Structures are given as C-alpha cells and as structure tokens.
CSV table of C-alpha atoms and ligand atoms in Angstrom, one decimal:
chain,number,residue,atom,x,y,z
X,1,MET,CA,25.8,56.4,68.8
X,2,LYS,CA,23.2,56.9,71.6
X,3,GLN,CA,19.6,57.8,70.8
X,4,THR,CA,20.1,61.0,72.9
X,5,GLU,CA,22.5,62.3,70.3
X,6,PHE,CA,19.9,61.8,67.5
X,7,LYS,CA,17.3,63.5,69.6
X,8,ARG,CA,19.5,66.5,70.3
X,9,ARG,CA,20.1,66.9,66.5
X,10,ARG,CA,16.4,66.6,65.8
X,11,LYS,CA,15.6,69.3,68.4
X,12,ASN,CA,18.2,71.5,66.8
X,13,VAL,CA,16.9,71.0,63.2
X,14,MET,CA,13.3,71.4,64.5
X,15,GLN,CA,14.2,74.8,65.8
X,16,GLN,CA,15.7,75.9,62.5
X,17,ILE,CA,12.7,74.6,60.5
X,18,GLY,CA,10.4,76.6,62.8
X,19,LYS,CA,6.8,76.3,63.7
X,20,GLY,CA,4.3,76.5,60.8
X,21,ASN,CA,6.7,74.6,58.5
X,22,ILE,CA,7.5,71.0,57.8
X,23,GLY,CA,10.7,69.1,57.1
X,24,LEU,CA,11.0,65.8,55.1
X,25,ILE,CA,14.0,63.5,54.5
X,26,PRO,CA,14.0,60.2,52.7
X,27,SER,CA,16.2,57.2,53.4
X,28,ALA,CA,18.6,55.9,50.8
X,29,PRO,CA,17.2,53.4,48.4
X,30,ASN,CA,18.6,49.9,48.0
X,31,GLN,CA,21.0,49.7,45.0
X,32,THR,CA,20.7,46.8,42.7
X,33,ARG,CA,24.0,45.0,41.9
X,34,ASN,CA,22.4,42.5,39.5
X,35,ARG,CA,19.0,40.9,39.2
X,36,ASP,CA,17.8,40.3,42.8
X,37,VAL,CA,21.2,41.0,44.4
X,38,ASP,CA,21.8,44.4,46.1
X,39,TYR,CA,25.0,46.2,47.0
X,40,PRO,CA,25.6,46.3,50.8
X,41,TYR,CA,23.2,48.9,52.1
X,42,ARG,CA,24.5,52.3,53.1
X,43,GLN,CA,22.1,54.7,54.6
X,44,ASP,CA,21.9,58.3,53.4
X,45,SER,CA,24.2,60.3,55.7
X,46,ASP,CA,21.7,63.2,56.3
X,47,PHE,CA,18.9,60.8,57.0
X,48,TYR,CA,21.0,58.7,59.4
X,49,TYR,CA,22.3,61.9,61.1
X,50,LEU,CA,18.8,62.7,62.2
X,51,THR,CA,17.3,59.3,62.8
X,52,GLY,CA,19.9,56.6,63.5
X,53,PHE,CA,17.5,54.5,61.4
X,54,ASN,CA,19.3,52.1,59.1
X,55,GLU,CA,16.6,50.8,56.7
X,56,SER,CA,15.6,51.7,53.2
X,57,GLY,CA,11.9,52.5,52.4
X,58,ALA,CA,11.6,55.2,55.1
X,59,LEU,CA,10.8,58.9,55.3
X,60,ALA,CA,11.4,61.1,58.3
X,61,VAL,CA,9.0,64.0,58.9
X,62,PHE,CA,9.6,66.9,61.2
X,63,ILE,CA,6.7,69.2,62.2
X,64,PRO,CA,7.8,71.6,64.9
X,65,GLY,CA,5.1,72.3,67.4
X,66,ARG,CA,2.7,69.5,66.3
X,67,GLU,CA,0.7,68.5,69.3
X,68,GLN,CA,0.4,64.8,68.6
X,69,GLY,CA,4.2,64.6,68.2
X,70,GLU,CA,6.8,66.5,66.2
X,71,TYR,CA,8.8,63.5,64.7
X,72,ILE,CA,7.0,61.1,62.4
X,73,LEU,CA,8.7,58.1,60.8
X,74,PHE,CA,7.2,56.4,57.8
X,75,CYS,CA,8.8,53.0,57.4
X,76,ARG,CA,8.1,49.4,56.3
X,77,GLU,CA,5.7,47.5,58.5
X,78,PHE,CA,7.1,44.4,60.3
X,79,ASP,CA,6.9,41.5,58.0
X,80,GLU,CA,7.6,38.0,59.2
X,81,LYS,CA,8.5,36.7,55.8
X,82,LYS,CA,11.0,39.5,55.4
X,83,ALA,CA,12.3,38.8,58.8
X,84,LEU,CA,12.9,35.2,57.9
X,85,TRP,CA,14.7,36.0,54.6
X,86,GLU,CA,16.5,39.3,55.4
X,87,GLY,CA,16.6,39.6,59.2
X,88,ALA,CA,15.5,42.1,61.7
X,89,HIS,CA,13.7,45.3,60.9
X,90,ALA,CA,12.1,47.8,63.2
X,91,GLY,CA,8.5,47.9,61.9
X,92,LEU,CA,6.1,50.6,63.1
X,93,GLU,CA,6.5,49.7,66.7
X,94,GLY,CA,10.3,49.7,66.7
X,95,ALA,CA,10.2,53.1,65.0
X,96,THR,CA,8.6,54.6,68.1
X,97,THR,CA,10.1,52.4,70.9
X,98,HIS,CA,13.7,52.1,69.6
X,99,TYR,CA,14.2,55.1,67.4
X,100,GLY,CA,12.3,57.8,69.3
X,101,ALA,CA,9.6,58.6,66.7
X,102,ASP,CA,6.5,60.2,68.2
X,103,ASP,CA,4.4,58.6,65.6
X,104,SER,CA,5.0,56.0,62.8
X,105,PHE,CA,3.1,55.1,59.7
X,106,PRO,CA,3.5,52.5,57.0
X,107,ILE,CA,5.5,53.9,54.1
X,108,ASP,CA,2.9,52.4,51.8
X,109,ASP,CA,0.4,54.9,53.2
X,110,LEU,CA,2.5,57.9,52.4
X,111,ASN,CA,0.3,59.2,49.6
X,112,ASP,CA,-2.8,59.1,51.9
X,113,ILE,CA,-1.2,60.7,55.0
X,114,LEU,CA,1.4,63.1,53.9
X,115,PRO,CA,-0.8,65.7,52.0
X,116,GLY,CA,-2.7,66.1,55.3
X,117,LEU,CA,0.6,66.9,57.1
X,118,ILE,CA,1.7,69.3,54.5
X,119,GLU,CA,-1.5,71.3,54.2
X,120,ASN,CA,-1.5,74.7,55.8
X,121,LYS,CA,2.3,74.6,56.3
X,122,ALA,CA,4.1,77.7,54.9
X,123,LYS,CA,7.4,76.0,53.9
X,124,VAL,CA,8.6,72.5,53.1
X,125,PHE,CA,12.2,71.9,53.9
X,126,TYR,CA,13.6,68.9,52.1
X,127,PRO,CA,16.6,67.7,50.1
X,128,MET,CA,15.7,69.0,46.6
X,129,GLY,CA,16.7,67.0,43.7
X,130,ARG,CA,18.2,64.1,45.7
X,131,ASP,CA,15.3,61.7,45.3
X,132,SER,CA,13.4,62.2,42.1
X,133,ASP,CA,10.5,60.1,43.3
X,134,LEU,CA,10.1,62.4,46.3
X,135,ASP,CA,10.5,65.5,44.2
X,136,HIS,CA,7.7,64.2,42.0
X,137,LYS,CA,5.4,63.1,44.8
X,138,LEU,CA,5.8,66.4,46.7
X,139,LEU,CA,4.7,68.4,43.7
X,140,GLU,CA,1.8,66.0,43.2
X,141,TRP,CA,0.8,66.4,46.9
X,142,ILE,CA,1.0,70.2,46.7
X,143,ASN,CA,-1.1,70.2,43.5
X,144,HIS,CA,-3.6,67.9,45.2
X,145,ILE,CA,-3.8,70.3,48.2
X,146,ARG,CA,-4.2,73.3,45.8
X,147,SER,CA,-7.0,71.6,43.9
X,148,GLN,CA,-9.1,70.9,47.0
X,149,SER,CA,-12.2,73.0,47.0
X,150,ARG,CA,-12.5,73.0,50.8
X,151,ASN,CA,-11.9,76.4,52.3
X,152,TYR,CA,-9.2,77.3,54.8
X,153,ILE,CA,-6.6,74.8,53.4
X,154,SER,CA,-3.5,76.3,51.9
X,155,ALA,CA,-0.6,74.7,50.1
X,156,PRO,CA,2.9,75.5,51.0
X,157,GLY,CA,4.3,78.5,49.2
X,158,GLU,CA,8.0,77.7,49.5
X,159,LEU,CA,10.3,74.7,49.0
X,160,VAL,CA,13.5,75.2,51.0
X,161,SER,CA,16.7,73.2,50.9
X,162,LEU,CA,17.0,71.2,54.1
X,163,GLU,CA,20.7,70.5,53.4
X,164,HIS,CA,21.7,74.0,54.1
X,165,ILE,CA,20.7,73.6,57.8
X,166,LEU,CA,21.9,70.0,58.1
X,167,HIS,CA,25.2,70.4,56.5
X,168,GLU,CA,26.2,73.3,58.7
X,169,MET,CA,25.3,71.2,61.7
X,170,ARG,CA,27.3,68.2,60.3
X,171,LEU,CA,30.4,70.4,59.8
X,172,PHE,CA,30.9,70.7,63.6
X,173,LYS,CA,31.6,67.4,65.3
X,174,SER,CA,30.2,66.6,68.7
X,175,ALA,CA,32.1,64.6,71.3
X,176,ALA,CA,30.0,61.5,70.3
X,177,GLU,CA,30.9,62.0,66.6
X,178,LEU,CA,34.6,62.5,67.4
X,179,LYS,CA,34.6,59.2,69.4
X,180,LEU,CA,33.5,57.4,66.2
X,181,MET,CA,36.0,59.3,64.0
X,182,ARG,CA,38.8,58.5,66.4
X,183,ARG,CA,37.9,54.9,66.2
X,184,ALA,CA,37.8,55.0,62.4
X,185,ALA,CA,41.1,56.8,62.4
X,186,THR,CA,42.8,54.4,64.8
X,187,VAL,CA,41.8,51.3,63.0
X,188,SER,CA,42.7,52.7,59.6
X,189,ALA,CA,46.1,53.7,61.0
X,190,GLN,CA,46.6,50.2,62.3
X,191,ALA,CA,45.8,48.9,58.8
X,192,HIS,CA,48.4,51.2,57.2
X,193,ARG,CA,51.0,50.1,59.7
X,194,ARG,CA,50.1,46.5,58.9
X,195,VAL,CA,50.7,46.8,55.2
X,196,MET,CA,53.9,48.7,55.7
X,197,GLN,CA,55.1,45.7,57.6
X,198,ILE,CA,54.1,43.0,55.2
X,199,CYS,CA,54.8,44.8,51.9
X,200,LYS,CA,57.4,43.2,49.6
X,201,ALA,CA,58.2,43.1,45.9
X,202,GLY,CA,56.2,40.5,43.9
X,203,LEU,CA,52.9,41.0,45.8
X,204,TYR,CA,50.0,42.3,43.8
X,205,GLU,CA,48.5,45.6,44.8
X,206,TYR,CA,45.2,43.8,45.7
X,207,GLN,CA,47.1,41.6,48.2
X,208,LEU,CA,47.9,44.8,50.2
X,209,GLU,CA,44.3,45.9,49.8
X,210,SER,CA,43.2,42.6,51.3
X,211,GLU,CA,45.4,43.1,54.3
X,212,ILE,CA,43.8,46.5,54.8
X,213,ILE,CA,40.3,45.2,54.7
X,214,HIS,CA,41.3,42.3,56.9
X,215,GLU,CA,42.4,44.7,59.6
X,216,PHE,CA,39.3,46.8,59.3
X,217,MET,CA,37.0,43.8,59.6
X,218,GLN,CA,38.9,42.1,62.4
X,219,GLU,CA,38.3,45.3,64.3
X,220,GLY,CA,34.6,45.2,63.6
X,221,LEU,CA,34.6,48.0,60.9
X,222,ARG,CA,33.0,46.2,58.0
X,223,ALA,CA,32.8,49.0,55.5
X,224,VAL,CA,35.5,51.0,53.7
X,225,ALA,CA,34.8,54.7,53.7
X,226,TYR,CA,35.7,54.7,49.9
X,227,PRO,CA,37.3,52.2,47.5
X,228,SER,CA,40.9,51.7,48.6
X,229,ILE,CA,43.7,53.0,46.3
X,230,VAL,CA,46.8,50.8,46.3
X,231,ALA,CA,49.0,52.2,43.6
X,232,GLY,CA,52.5,50.9,42.9
X,233,GLY,CA,55.0,52.9,40.9
X,234,LYS,CA,53.5,55.0,38.1
X,235,ASN,CA,50.0,54.0,39.1
X,236,ALA,CA,50.3,56.5,41.9
X,237,CYS,CA,50.1,59.3,39.3
X,238,VAL,CA,46.5,58.3,38.6
X,239,LEU,CA,44.7,60.2,41.3
X,240,HIS,CA,41.7,57.9,41.6
X,241,TYR,CA,43.4,54.6,40.7
X,242,THR,CA,41.4,51.7,42.1
X,243,GLN,CA,42.3,48.8,39.7
X,244,ASN,CA,44.8,47.6,42.3
X,245,ASN,CA,45.8,44.7,40.0
X,246,THR,CA,49.5,45.3,39.3
X,247,LYS,CA,52.5,43.5,40.7
X,248,LEU,CA,54.6,45.6,43.1
X,249,ARG,CA,58.2,46.1,41.9
X,250,LYS,CA,61.4,46.4,43.9
X,251,GLY,CA,62.6,50.0,43.8
X,252,ASP,CA,59.1,51.5,43.3
X,253,LEU,CA,57.1,53.4,45.8
X,254,VAL,CA,53.5,52.3,46.6
X,255,LEU,CA,50.8,54.9,47.5
X,256,ILE,CA,48.0,53.6,49.7
X,257,ASP,CA,44.9,55.7,50.2
X,258,ALA,CA,42.5,53.8,52.4
X,259,GLY,CA,40.2,54.4,55.3
X,260,ALA,CA,37.5,52.6,57.3
X,261,GLU,CA,34.0,53.7,58.2
X,262,CYS,CA,32.9,53.4,61.8
X,263,ASP,CA,29.1,53.7,62.4
X,264,HIS,CA,28.9,56.0,59.3
X,265,TYR,CA,32.0,58.1,60.1
X,266,ALA,CA,35.0,58.0,57.8
X,267,ALA,CA,38.7,58.0,58.1
X,268,ASP,CA,40.9,59.0,55.0
X,269,ILE,CA,44.6,58.2,55.2
X,270,THR,CA,47.3,58.2,52.5
X,271,ARG,CA,50.8,57.0,53.0
X,272,THR,CA,53.5,56.4,50.3
X,273,PHE,CA,56.4,54.1,51.1
X,274,PRO,CA,59.1,52.1,49.3
X,275,VAL,CA,58.0,48.6,48.2
X,276,SER,CA,61.2,47.1,49.5
X,277,GLY,CA,61.6,49.2,52.7
X,278,ARG,CA,64.2,51.8,51.6
X,279,PHE,CA,63.7,55.0,49.8
X,280,SER,CA,66.1,55.8,46.9
X,281,ALA,CA,67.9,59.1,47.0
X,282,VAL,CA,65.6,60.5,44.3
X,283,GLN,CA,62.4,59.3,46.1
X,284,LYS,CA,63.7,60.7,49.3
X,285,GLN,CA,64.0,64.2,47.8
X,286,LEU,CA,60.4,64.3,46.5
X,287,TYR,CA,59.0,62.6,49.5
X,288,GLN,CA,60.6,65.1,51.9
X,289,LEU,CA,59.2,67.9,49.9
X,290,VAL,CA,55.6,66.6,50.2
X,291,LEU,CA,56.2,66.1,53.9
X,292,ASP,CA,57.5,69.6,54.3
X,293,ALA,CA,54.4,70.9,52.4
X,294,GLN,CA,52.2,69.0,54.8
X,295,HIS,CA,54.0,70.5,57.8
X,296,ALA,CA,53.6,74.0,56.4
X,297,ALA,CA,49.9,73.3,55.7
X,298,LEU,CA,49.4,72.0,59.2
X,299,GLU,CA,50.8,75.1,60.7
X,300,GLN,CA,47.9,77.0,59.2
X,301,ILE,CA,45.3,74.9,60.9
X,302,TYR,CA,44.0,76.9,63.9
X,303,PRO,CA,40.7,78.6,64.7
X,304,GLY,CA,40.3,82.0,63.1
X,305,ASN,CA,42.5,81.2,60.1
X,306,LEU,CA,41.1,81.1,56.6
X,307,TRP,CA,40.5,77.6,55.2
X,308,ASN,CA,42.6,78.4,52.1
X,309,LYS,CA,45.8,79.3,54.0
X,310,ALA,CA,46.8,75.7,54.4
X,311,HIS,CA,46.5,75.2,50.6
X,312,GLU,CA,48.5,78.3,49.9
X,313,ALA,CA,51.2,77.2,52.3
X,314,SER,CA,51.5,73.8,50.6
X,315,VAL,CA,51.6,75.4,47.1
X,316,LEU,CA,54.5,77.7,48.2
X,317,VAL,CA,56.6,74.9,49.7
X,318,ILE,CA,56.0,72.6,46.7
X,319,THR,CA,56.6,75.2,44.1
X,320,ARG,CA,59.8,76.4,45.8
X,321,GLY,CA,61.0,72.8,46.3
X,322,LEU,CA,60.3,71.8,42.6
X,323,VAL,CA,62.4,74.8,41.5
X,324,GLU,CA,65.2,73.7,43.9
X,325,LEU,CA,65.1,70.2,42.6
X,326,GLY,CA,65.0,71.4,39.0
X,327,LEU,CA,61.5,70.1,38.0
X,328,LEU,CA,60.3,73.7,37.5
X,329,SER,CA,62.4,76.7,36.6
X,330,GLY,CA,61.8,80.4,37.0
X,331,ASP,CA,60.6,82.8,39.7
X,332,VAL,CA,58.6,81.1,42.4
X,333,GLU,CA,56.0,83.8,42.8
X,334,LYS,CA,55.4,84.0,39.0
X,335,LEU,CA,55.2,80.2,38.8
X,336,ILE,CA,52.5,80.2,41.5
X,337,GLU,CA,50.7,83.1,39.8
X,338,GLU,CA,50.7,81.1,36.6
X,339,GLU,CA,49.8,77.9,38.4
X,340,LYS,CA,52.7,76.0,36.9
X,341,TYR,CA,52.8,73.8,40.0
X,342,LYS,CA,49.5,72.3,38.9
X,343,ALA,CA,51.4,70.0,36.4
X,344,PHE,CA,52.6,68.2,39.6
X,345,TYR,CA,50.2,69.2,42.3
X,346,MET,CA,46.8,69.3,40.7
X,347,HIS,CA,44.4,68.8,43.6
X,348,ARG,CA,43.7,71.0,46.6
X,349,ILE,CA,45.1,70.5,50.1
X,350,GLY,CA,42.1,68.6,51.5
X,351,HIS,CA,38.4,68.5,52.3
X,352,TRP,CA,36.0,68.3,55.2
X,353,LEU,CA,35.7,64.8,56.7
X,354,GLY,CA,32.8,63.3,58.5
X,355,MET,CA,30.0,60.9,57.7
X,356,ASP,CA,31.0,61.2,54.0
X,357,VAL,CA,34.7,61.1,53.1
X,358,HIS,CA,34.3,64.3,51.1
X,359,ASP,CA,32.0,65.7,53.7
X,360,VAL,CA,29.4,68.3,53.5
X,361,GLY,CA,29.8,72.0,54.6
X,362,ASP,CA,30.5,75.1,52.6
X,363,TYR,CA,34.1,76.1,52.0
X,364,LYS,CA,33.2,79.6,51.2
X,365,ILE,CA,30.7,82.0,52.7
X,366,ASN,CA,29.5,84.9,50.6
X,367,ASP,CA,32.3,84.0,48.1
X,368,GLN,CA,35.0,84.3,50.8
X,369,TRP,CA,37.0,81.4,52.1
X,370,ARG,CA,35.5,80.4,55.4
X,371,VAL,CA,37.4,80.6,58.7
X,372,LEU,CA,38.4,77.5,60.6
X,373,GLU,CA,36.6,76.8,63.9
X,374,ALA,CA,37.1,74.3,66.6
X,375,GLY,CA,35.2,71.1,66.0
X,376,MET,CA,35.7,71.0,62.3
X,377,VAL,CA,37.6,67.9,60.8
X,378,LEU,CA,39.5,68.1,57.6
X,379,THR,CA,42.1,66.2,55.7
X,380,VAL,CA,45.6,67.7,54.9
X,381,GLU,CA,46.9,65.8,51.9
X,382,PRO,CA,49.5,67.5,49.7
X,383,GLY,CA,51.0,65.4,46.8
X,384,ILE,CA,53.4,65.5,44.0
X,385,TYR,CA,52.8,63.4,40.9
X,386,VAL,CA,55.3,63.3,38.0
X,387,GLN,CA,53.6,61.7,35.0
X,388,LEU,CA,55.7,59.2,32.9
X,389,ASP,CA,55.3,61.3,29.9
X,390,CYS,CA,56.4,64.5,31.6
X,391,LEU,CA,59.3,65.3,29.3
X,392,THR,CA,60.2,68.6,30.8
X,393,VAL,CA,61.8,67.0,33.8
X,394,GLU,CA,64.8,64.6,34.1
X,395,ALA,CA,63.9,61.0,33.5
X,396,LYS,CA,64.8,60.0,37.1
X,397,TRP,CA,61.7,61.9,38.4
X,398,ARG,CA,59.2,60.4,36.1
X,399,GLY,CA,56.5,57.9,37.2
X,400,ILE,CA,56.8,58.9,40.9
X,401,GLY,CA,53.5,59.8,42.7
X,402,ILE,CA,53.5,60.7,46.4
X,403,ARG,CA,50.7,61.8,48.7
X,404,ILE,CA,50.7,62.1,52.5
X,405,GLU,CA,47.2,62.5,54.0
X,406,ASP,CA,46.1,62.9,57.6
X,407,ASP,CA,42.8,63.6,59.3
X,408,VAL,CA,42.9,66.7,61.4
X,409,LEU,CA,40.6,68.1,64.1
X,410,VAL,CA,40.6,71.8,64.5
X,411,THR,CA,40.9,72.4,68.3
X,412,LYS,CA,40.7,75.6,70.4
X,413,GLN,CA,44.5,75.6,70.6
X,414,GLY,CA,45.2,74.6,67.0
X,415,TYR,CA,44.9,71.1,65.7
X,416,GLU,CA,45.1,67.5,66.6
X,417,ILE,CA,46.1,64.8,64.0
X,418,LEU,CA,43.6,61.9,64.5
X,419,THR,CA,45.8,59.6,62.3
X,420,ARG,CA,49.1,60.3,63.8
X,421,ALA,CA,49.8,56.6,64.6
X,422,VAL,CA,50.9,55.9,61.1
X,423,PRO,CA,54.6,56.7,60.5
X,424,LYS,CA,55.4,59.3,57.9
X,425,THR,CA,59.0,60.5,58.3
X,426,ILE,CA,61.5,58.7,56.1
X,427,ALA,CA,63.3,57.4,59.1
X,428,GLU,CA,60.1,56.2,60.8
X,429,ILE,CA,58.8,54.4,57.7
X,430,GLU,CA,62.1,52.7,57.0
X,431,ALA,CA,62.4,51.6,60.7
X,432,LEU,CA,58.9,50.1,60.8
X,433,MET,CA,59.4,48.3,57.4
X,434,GLN,CA,62.6,46.8,58.5
X,435,GLY,CA,61.1,45.7,61.8
X,436,LYS,CA,63.3,47.9,64.0
E,1,LIG,N1,40.4,59.2,49.5
E,1,LIG,C1,39.9,60.3,48.8
E,1,LIG,C2,40.6,61.5,49.1
E,1,LIG,O1,41.6,61.5,49.6
E,1,LIG,O2,40.1,62.6,48.9
E,2,MN,MN1,41.1,62.9,51.2
E,3,MN,MN1,42.4,59.8,50.7
C-alpha cells in the first residue's frame, strides 16, 4: 500500500475530527506466547489503516489545523541493540521520513507531551475501551489539565468514539484496498484448489491445513486471516472447529474454511467436497441445496438492496429444500416464522470483509438493515449442518455439514465474486478432484 493512500485517509479522518479537536489511536501491543516469546505481531487494523506503521509501542495523534503539523507519531526511539536482536524499526526519524508524520516523539515521553496537546481541545476522539492503559492515562491527563491553576487552559469536555468515523470509512474499499483483497482472494482460491487435488482418505485434517499454509506462504502471504478450519465428516457440524486432528475417511465430506491475509486484508473462503472425489447421492442432495441457497442470496447483492435480503433469500431456499428432502415438515412460511430452519442453518448469510475477517461497519442504521452500496465487500456463506444426534431426521442425513463461502464485492451493476476461481458445482469439484 502506497503512503499516498494512508495520507488520503488521514486527510479524510482529520476533516471529520474537525478543528479544535484531537484524535488519538494506539498501536496493538505485543502478545506474549510464553515467557519472553511473543506471538507473531499483528498491528491493530484501525491504527494500520491510518498510519501504515507496523510497530507496537506507538500512538498516532491527529490535530486538525495544528500549525506545526497535524499528524504526530509517538513511537520507539531507534535502538541499536534492538536493531541487532529484533531487526529494523523506524525510530523518530523514520516516522517522519518514511511514514509521513509531521512530527515524532519518543513514546516514553508521552506523559510529558500529550497533556499539552490535549489542553484547550473541545473533544478527544479515540477508541474507547480498547486499550485500558490509554483509557486510564487519558483520564489522568484530563484531570491533570483540570487541576492546573493557570488561567485560560481548559480540559476537553467530550470523549468521542473514533471508531464510528473510521469504521464507516473502512466499509468502503478503495481501488488500492481492492487490489490487496483480490490478491488475498486469488492466493486463497489457489490453496483451496490445491487441497482438492491432493485430498485422499487416510490423510489427517492437519495435513490438508499444511498444504493450505504452504500455498499461502509460497505466494508470499505469511499470515492466515483466521485459524483454518479443516473438518472431515461430522466435525463440519462444529462451526468453529479448529482442532484439525482427525483422519479423513472415505465416503465423508470435508469442509475447509481458510483464507490468507495480504498486507492486512483478508480472504475468507469455504468449500466442502468429498474426501475421495465423488459425492454420494445423499451428499449431492444437501450440497446442491446449499449451492442453490448461495445463488439465491447472490441475486440479492446489488446497490440499493437491503443487506438482509440475501439472508432472507437463503433461508427461504434452505427451508423449502429441507421440507422437500424430508428433514423438516410443515408449511414453509410457518417454519420460517418459527425459525425451525435454525436447527440446520444457525448462522447468518455472511459478514463484511476487509482488514478484519469479520470486518467493521454497521449492519443497521437507526435500527433498520442498511442498504448495500458499491465498494462494500461481504461474504456469502450459507450452510446446512445436521448434527449426529439429530434424531428427527433419517439417519442417512446425520453428521453432514456443508458450507459454501465466497467473497463478494458490491459493484455499480450488482456484484463480483472475488473468489470465483475455486470450483463449487458438483461437476466442477468432481472433475478437478479426478484430474479431468
Ligand atoms: N471464517 C470465519 C467465517 O467464515 O466467518
Ligand atoms: Mn465468513
Ligand atoms: Mn469462513
């Protein structure tokens, strides 16, 4: 992502914060794995969105109209010893020369400098409750300003959520963001194709997981967007199954929900396919139903349509189909009203997708489902899960879990599926798996 993109975003957020106010956003902390070993670092998405700065121990400050510079970055000072042990870091100079800050200060001097930047500002925009240390410090700084006996200094009167501004911005993807999302989607699609081609009975679920990660890494995408789900047979009925430690059995389906992250942008794909390359008659029936539900949902993706319409379309197709196949019985409308389908389809049709896999952005505005607009990206992922102990259905259906998930961009004309390179019809999947 080019620096100009981050600059454009800062300009936008600066305008919304407004003169006379101040905005603050902290970087993500390092997370300890054990003793002195950390988990791989993942920057906070909001912080990265505005700064492109990938270090912990930083705080970005936005002061619209400040003559000496509107964008201040507090960060770690360059430290040769740290550079030797942990590698490059920007330091104060890098913060201004490489990351576009107008001013930079050591994070260790925050307590001395920040109260002076906050005084006489009317509102402080910041992510409330996200960083308890910042919450605490901010109140201390405000109290400190209040307690000063000097005249003409006032403490801010309002704390305002910065997320509200940022998350609405993040919901609409720019050309630069879509480029990264397409890359995440393309590589993830390749990985799904790869596992379809090598899958066979007797492998462990984690062996398929390793093939997925192999493909991501070979393509330069070193992080998964979320822990991969590789769920053979009945494991697919556990929605967030990540144990991935069971042997795949001939005759079972395997559900794989996996996506890569490309420069902080996620892909999120699910495919369900037969371990040994051919769907049974029973599996075909349920699979086709989920696919039909996805098609019906996709038809509802166009600008001006309500977000919820895709979900409603999937519920109608799934409920009707479950009645036809005999898993539910009764009047379709009544079954929907009574939410009987939820025994088999217990999640919603999808979610916003972006820097976070379950991305930010409101789904409702003033308690009404929001309208889709060009530039939004969402997943469309209906599923049917028949638990092993579901005694109300014939035994042949039990222990089958199926989800089909694609990443979809709302366009001016309708939609574009970013993850279309992975086969999903029965014929396409069987052909790829059998090397045809
Ligand atoms: N991979 C998480 C989800 O599909 O929502
Ligand atoms: Mn999803
Ligand atoms: Mn998913």
